[in-house]
Short mmCIF file of C-alpha atoms in Angstrom, two decimals:
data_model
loop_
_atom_site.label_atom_id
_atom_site.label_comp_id
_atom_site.label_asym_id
_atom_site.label_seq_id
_atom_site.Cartn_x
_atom_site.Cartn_y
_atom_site.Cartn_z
CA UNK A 1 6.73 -8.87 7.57
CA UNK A 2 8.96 -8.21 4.87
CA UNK A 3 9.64 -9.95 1.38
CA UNK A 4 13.67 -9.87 -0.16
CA UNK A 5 13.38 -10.17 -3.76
CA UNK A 6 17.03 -10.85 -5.35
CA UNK A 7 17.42 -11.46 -9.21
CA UNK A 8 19.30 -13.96 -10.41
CA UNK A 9 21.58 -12.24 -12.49
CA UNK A 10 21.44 -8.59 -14.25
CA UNK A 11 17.86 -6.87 -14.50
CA UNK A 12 16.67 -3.81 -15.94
CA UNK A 13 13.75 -1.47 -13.96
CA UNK A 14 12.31 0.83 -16.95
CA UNK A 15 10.08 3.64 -15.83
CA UNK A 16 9.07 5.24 -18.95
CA UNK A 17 10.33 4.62 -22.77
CA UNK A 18 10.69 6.30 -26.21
CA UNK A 19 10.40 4.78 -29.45
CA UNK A 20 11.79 6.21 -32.80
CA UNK A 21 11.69 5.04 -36.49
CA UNK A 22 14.65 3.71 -37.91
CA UNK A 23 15.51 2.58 -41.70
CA UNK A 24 15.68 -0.58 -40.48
CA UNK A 25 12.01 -0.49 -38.33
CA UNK A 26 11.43 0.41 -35.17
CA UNK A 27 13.64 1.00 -31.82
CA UNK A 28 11.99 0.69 -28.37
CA UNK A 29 14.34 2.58 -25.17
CA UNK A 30 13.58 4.06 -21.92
CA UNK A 31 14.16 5.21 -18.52
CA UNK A 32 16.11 2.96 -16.84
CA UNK A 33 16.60 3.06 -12.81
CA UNK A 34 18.22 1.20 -10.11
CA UNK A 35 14.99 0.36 -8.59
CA UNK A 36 11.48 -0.76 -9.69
CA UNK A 37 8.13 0.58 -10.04
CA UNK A 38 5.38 -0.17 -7.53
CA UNK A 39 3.36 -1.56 -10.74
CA UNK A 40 6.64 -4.50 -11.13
CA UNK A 41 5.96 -5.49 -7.58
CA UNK A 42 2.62 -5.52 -7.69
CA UNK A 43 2.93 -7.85 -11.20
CA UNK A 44 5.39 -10.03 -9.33
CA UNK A 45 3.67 -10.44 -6.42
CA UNK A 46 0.53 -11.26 -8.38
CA UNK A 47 1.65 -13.72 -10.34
CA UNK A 48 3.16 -15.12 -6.97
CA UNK A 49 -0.29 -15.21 -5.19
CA UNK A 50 -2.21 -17.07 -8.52
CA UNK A 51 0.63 -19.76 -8.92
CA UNK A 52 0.70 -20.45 -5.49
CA UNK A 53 -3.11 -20.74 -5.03
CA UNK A 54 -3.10 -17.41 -2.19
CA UNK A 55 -5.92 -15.77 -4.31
CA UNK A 56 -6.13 -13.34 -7.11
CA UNK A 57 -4.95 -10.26 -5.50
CA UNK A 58 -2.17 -9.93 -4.07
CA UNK A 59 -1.36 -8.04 -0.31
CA UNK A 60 -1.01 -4.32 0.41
CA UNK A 61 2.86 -3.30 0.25
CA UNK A 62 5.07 -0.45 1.14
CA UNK A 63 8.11 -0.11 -0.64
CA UNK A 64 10.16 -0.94 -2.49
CA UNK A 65 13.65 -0.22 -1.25
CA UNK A 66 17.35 -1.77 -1.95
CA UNK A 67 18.58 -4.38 1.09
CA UNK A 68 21.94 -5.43 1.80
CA UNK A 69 23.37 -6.45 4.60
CA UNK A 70 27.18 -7.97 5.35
CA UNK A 71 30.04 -7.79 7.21
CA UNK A 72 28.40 -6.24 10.09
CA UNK A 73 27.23 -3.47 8.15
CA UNK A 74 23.54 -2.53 6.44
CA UNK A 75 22.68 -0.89 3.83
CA UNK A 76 18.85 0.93 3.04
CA UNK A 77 18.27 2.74 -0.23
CA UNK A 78 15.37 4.59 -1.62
CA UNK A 79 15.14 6.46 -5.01
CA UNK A 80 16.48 9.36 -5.84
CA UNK A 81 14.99 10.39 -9.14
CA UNK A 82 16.90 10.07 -11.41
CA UNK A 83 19.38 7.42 -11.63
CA UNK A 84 20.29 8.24 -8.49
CA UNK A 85 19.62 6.41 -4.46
CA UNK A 86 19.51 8.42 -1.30
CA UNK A 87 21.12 5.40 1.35
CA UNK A 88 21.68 4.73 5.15
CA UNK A 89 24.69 2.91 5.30
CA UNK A 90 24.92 1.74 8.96
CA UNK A 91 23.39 5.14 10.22
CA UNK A 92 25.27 7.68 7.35
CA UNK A 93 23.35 9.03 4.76
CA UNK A 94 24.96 9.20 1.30
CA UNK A 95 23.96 9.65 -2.39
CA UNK A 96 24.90 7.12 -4.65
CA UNK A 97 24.70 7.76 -8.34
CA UNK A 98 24.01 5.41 -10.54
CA UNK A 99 26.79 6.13 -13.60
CA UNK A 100 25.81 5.36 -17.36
CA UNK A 101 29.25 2.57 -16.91
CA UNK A 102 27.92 0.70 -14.25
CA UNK A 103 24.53 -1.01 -16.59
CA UNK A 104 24.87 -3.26 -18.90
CA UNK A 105 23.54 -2.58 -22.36
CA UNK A 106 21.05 -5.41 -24.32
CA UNK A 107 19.80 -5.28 -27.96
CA UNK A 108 16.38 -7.81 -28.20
CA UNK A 109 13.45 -8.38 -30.62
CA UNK A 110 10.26 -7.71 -29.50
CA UNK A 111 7.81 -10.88 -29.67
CA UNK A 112 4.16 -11.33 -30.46
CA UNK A 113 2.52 -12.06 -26.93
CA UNK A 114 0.37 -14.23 -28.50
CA UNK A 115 2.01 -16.37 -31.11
CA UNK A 116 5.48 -15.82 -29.34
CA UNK A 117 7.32 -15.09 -32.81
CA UNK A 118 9.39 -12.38 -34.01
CA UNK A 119 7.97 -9.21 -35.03
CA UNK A 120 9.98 -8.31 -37.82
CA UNK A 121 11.54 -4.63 -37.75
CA UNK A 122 10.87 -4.32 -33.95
CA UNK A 123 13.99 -4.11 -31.68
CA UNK A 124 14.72 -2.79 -28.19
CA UNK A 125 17.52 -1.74 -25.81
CA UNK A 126 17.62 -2.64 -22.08
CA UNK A 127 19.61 -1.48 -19.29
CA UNK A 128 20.44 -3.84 -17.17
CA UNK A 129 21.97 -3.71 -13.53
CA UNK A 130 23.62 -5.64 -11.21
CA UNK A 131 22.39 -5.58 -7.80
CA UNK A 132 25.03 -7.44 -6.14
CA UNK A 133 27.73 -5.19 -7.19
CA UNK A 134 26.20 -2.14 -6.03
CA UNK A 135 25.35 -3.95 -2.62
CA UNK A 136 28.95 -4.91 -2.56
CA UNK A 137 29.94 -1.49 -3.36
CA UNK A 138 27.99 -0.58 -0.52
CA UNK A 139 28.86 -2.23 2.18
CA UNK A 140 32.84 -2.50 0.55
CA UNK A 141 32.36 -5.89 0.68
CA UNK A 142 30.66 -9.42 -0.05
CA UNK A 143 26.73 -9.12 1.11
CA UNK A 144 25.01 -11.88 3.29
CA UNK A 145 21.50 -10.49 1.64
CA UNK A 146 20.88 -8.40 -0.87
CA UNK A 147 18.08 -7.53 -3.11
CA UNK A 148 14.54 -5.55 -3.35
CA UNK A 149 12.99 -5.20 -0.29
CA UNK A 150 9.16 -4.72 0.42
CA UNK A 151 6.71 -4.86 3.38
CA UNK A 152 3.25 -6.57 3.38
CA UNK A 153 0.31 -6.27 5.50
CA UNK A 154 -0.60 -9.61 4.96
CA UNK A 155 1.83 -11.94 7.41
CA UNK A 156 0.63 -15.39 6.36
CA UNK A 157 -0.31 -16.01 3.07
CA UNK A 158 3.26 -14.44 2.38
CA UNK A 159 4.78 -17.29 4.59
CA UNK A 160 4.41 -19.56 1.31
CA UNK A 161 6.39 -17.69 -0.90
CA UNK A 162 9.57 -18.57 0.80
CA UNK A 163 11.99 -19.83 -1.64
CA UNK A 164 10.00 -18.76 -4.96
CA UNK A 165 11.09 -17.98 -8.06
CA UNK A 166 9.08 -15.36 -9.90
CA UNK A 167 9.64 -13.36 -12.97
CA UNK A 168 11.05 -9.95 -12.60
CA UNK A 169 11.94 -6.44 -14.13
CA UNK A 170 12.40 -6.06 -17.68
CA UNK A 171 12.65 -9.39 -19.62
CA UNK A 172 11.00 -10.98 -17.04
CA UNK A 173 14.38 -12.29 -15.61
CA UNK A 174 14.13 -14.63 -12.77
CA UNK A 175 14.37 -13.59 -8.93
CA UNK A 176 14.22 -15.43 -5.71
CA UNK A 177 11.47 -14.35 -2.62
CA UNK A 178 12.57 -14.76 0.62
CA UNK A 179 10.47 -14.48 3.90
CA UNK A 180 12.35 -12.13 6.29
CA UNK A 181 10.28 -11.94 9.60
CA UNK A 182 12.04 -8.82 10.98
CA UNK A 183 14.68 -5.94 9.39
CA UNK A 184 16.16 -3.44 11.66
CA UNK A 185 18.43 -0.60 10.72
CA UNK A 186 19.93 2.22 12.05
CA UNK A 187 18.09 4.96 11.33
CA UNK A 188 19.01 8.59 10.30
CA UNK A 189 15.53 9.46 11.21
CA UNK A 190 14.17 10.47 7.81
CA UNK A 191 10.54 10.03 6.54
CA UNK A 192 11.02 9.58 3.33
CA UNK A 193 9.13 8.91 -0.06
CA UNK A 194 10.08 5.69 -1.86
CA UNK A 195 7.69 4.96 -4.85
CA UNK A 196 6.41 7.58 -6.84
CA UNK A 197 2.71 9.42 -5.13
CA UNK A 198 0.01 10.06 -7.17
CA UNK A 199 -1.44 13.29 -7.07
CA UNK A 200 -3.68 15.95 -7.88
CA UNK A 201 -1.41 19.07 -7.83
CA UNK A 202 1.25 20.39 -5.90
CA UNK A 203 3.82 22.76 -5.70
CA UNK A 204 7.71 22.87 -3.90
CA UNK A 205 6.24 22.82 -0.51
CA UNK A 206 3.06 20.42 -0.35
CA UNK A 207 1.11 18.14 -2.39
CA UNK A 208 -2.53 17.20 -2.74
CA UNK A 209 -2.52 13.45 -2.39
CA UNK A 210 -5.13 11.66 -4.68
CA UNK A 211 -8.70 10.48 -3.17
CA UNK A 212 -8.04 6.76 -1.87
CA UNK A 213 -4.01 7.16 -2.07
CA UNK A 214 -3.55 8.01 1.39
CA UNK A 215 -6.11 9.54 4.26
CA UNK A 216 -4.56 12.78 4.71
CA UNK A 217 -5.07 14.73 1.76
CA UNK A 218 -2.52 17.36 1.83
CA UNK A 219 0.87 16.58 2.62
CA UNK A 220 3.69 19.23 3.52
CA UNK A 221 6.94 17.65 2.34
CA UNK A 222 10.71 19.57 1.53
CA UNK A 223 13.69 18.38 -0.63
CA UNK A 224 16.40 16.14 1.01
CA UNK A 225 19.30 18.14 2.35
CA UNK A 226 22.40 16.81 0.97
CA UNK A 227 21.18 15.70 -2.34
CA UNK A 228 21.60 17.51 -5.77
CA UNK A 229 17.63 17.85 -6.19
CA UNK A 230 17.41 21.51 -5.04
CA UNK A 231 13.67 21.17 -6.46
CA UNK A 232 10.51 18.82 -6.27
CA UNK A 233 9.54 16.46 -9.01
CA UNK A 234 6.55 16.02 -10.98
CA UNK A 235 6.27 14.19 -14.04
CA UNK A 236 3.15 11.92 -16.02
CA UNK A 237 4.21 7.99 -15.06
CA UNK A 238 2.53 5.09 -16.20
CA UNK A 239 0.82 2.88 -13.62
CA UNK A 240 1.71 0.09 -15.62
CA UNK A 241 -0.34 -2.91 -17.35
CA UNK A 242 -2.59 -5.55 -16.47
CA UNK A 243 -3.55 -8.10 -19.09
CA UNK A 244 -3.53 -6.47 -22.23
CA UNK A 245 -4.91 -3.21 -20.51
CA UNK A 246 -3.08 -0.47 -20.36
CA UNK A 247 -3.45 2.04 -17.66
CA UNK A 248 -4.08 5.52 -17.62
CA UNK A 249 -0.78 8.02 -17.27
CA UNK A 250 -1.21 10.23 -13.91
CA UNK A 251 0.60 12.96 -12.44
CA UNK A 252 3.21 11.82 -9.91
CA UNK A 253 5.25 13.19 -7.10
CA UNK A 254 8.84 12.00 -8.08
CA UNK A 255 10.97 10.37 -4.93
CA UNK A 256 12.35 11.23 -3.16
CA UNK A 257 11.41 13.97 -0.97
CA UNK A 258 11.11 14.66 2.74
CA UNK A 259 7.65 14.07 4.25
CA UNK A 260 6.91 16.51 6.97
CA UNK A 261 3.77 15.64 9.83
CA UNK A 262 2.19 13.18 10.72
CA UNK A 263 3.67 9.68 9.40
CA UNK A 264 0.86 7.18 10.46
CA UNK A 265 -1.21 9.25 7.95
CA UNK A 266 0.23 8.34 4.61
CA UNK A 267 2.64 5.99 3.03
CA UNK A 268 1.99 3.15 5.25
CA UNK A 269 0.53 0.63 2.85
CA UNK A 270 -1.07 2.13 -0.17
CA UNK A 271 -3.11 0.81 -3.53
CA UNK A 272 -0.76 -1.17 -5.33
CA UNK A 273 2.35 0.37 -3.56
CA UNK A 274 2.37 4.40 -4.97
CA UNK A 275 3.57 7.41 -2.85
CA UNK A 276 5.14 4.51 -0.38
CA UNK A 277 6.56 5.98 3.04
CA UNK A 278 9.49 4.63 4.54
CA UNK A 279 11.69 6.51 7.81
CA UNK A 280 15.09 5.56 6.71
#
């Protein structure tokens, strides 16, 4: 069972930010890309399961990827680290990169989560993007669906969610959840990472998955052939927040990459989404 989350409007994915002093204060940025984290899912989809009444935790995902489909064609992206998407567009593989032009720059004030006032001297910048303009630019042409696309293990609670509107992405912009019971591409018969893994070392031909991440501990894996990443990435990512807690910073397998082996054995549905594997 799969869930299509589609924004409402522009929406900005940050996966890691800088701050710097200014005379006038403070400026928050980041890393901006075209998709989220596993850690925005997982927020979104918890705050799905509470307000609906499905329980405090929300299901085991795999994912995310970018949907669209139209005018008989379909379109399947993962990450490409960075601002970049590796995509099966009706059965051809491309690279699309995501140019500086195509987001949309926003100046905002940061607010006190508590009082919900201004704090004075404290400003950021977000990058936002349009998803239905690169799904149109995708399929060359006006999509039918388009949007975020995940898949849950759990195939009933998720039946409620049909039609829900849930905060999303930076600024906690609004998206619609749709139910879609099955999604079918062609496929170009890659197994490929789609959410950063987290690991415990590695090096350009296998990685050491972390204990409880997946239940094969080493995984062989290569870089995609026809992309401009002639090397594996690993950087320190941020699993995210929850409450006011912050979460440690871990060492991550960047996507994507080419997973070699045995597929049942990793990616399938993992803790909170991380080191997600998807055959595109």
């Amino acid at each position: 069972m799969y869930l299509l989350i589609r924004p409402l409007g522009s929406t900005a994915f940050r996966w890691g930010g800088v701050s710097s002093i200014l005379l006038s204060g403070s400026i928050s940025t980041g890393f901006f890309e075209p998709l989220p984290l596993p850690s925005t899912i997982y927020g979104l989809l918890k705050y799905a399961y509470i307000v609906n009444g499905l329980g405090q935790e929300p299901p085991r995902f795999r994912g995310p990827v970018l949907y669209a489909e139209g005018g008989g064609k379909t379109a399947v992206c993962v990450s490409l680290y960075p601002q970049s998407l590796y995509c099966n567009v009706d059965g051809e593989a491309r690279v699309v990169k995501i140019e500086e032009d195509m987001y949309e720059r926003r100046i905002g004030v940061a607010l006190n989560r508590v009082s919900k006032t201004v704090k004075e001297g404290y400003i950021y910048m977000e990058k936002m993007l349009d998803l239905h303009s690169l799904a149109s630019a995708l399929l060359e042409g006006e999509p039918k669906k388009y949007g975020v696309l995940v898949e849950v293990e759990d195939k009933e609670k998720i039946k409620k969610l049909d039609g829900f509107v849930a905060p999303f992405g930076g600024e906690s912009r609004p998206a619609v959840i749709t139910v879609e019971d099955n999604v079918t591409w062609k496929k170009v018969g890659k197994k490929l990472l789609a959410s950063p893994a987290i690991i415990d070392d590695g090096d350009e031909k296998q990685v050491t998955w972390r204990d409880g991440q997946s239940d094969k501990k080493s995984v062989e894996l290569e870089t995609v052939e026809g992309t401009d990443n002639d090397k594996v990435t690993y950087r320190l990512i941020s699993l995210g927040f929850e409450g006011n807690k912050r979460f440690p910073m871990v060492l991550a397998l960047m996507p994507t990459v080419e997973i070699k082996g045995n597929y049942d054995a990793i990616g399938k549905y993992t803790d909170r989404g991380w080191g997600s594997v998807v055959v595109l």
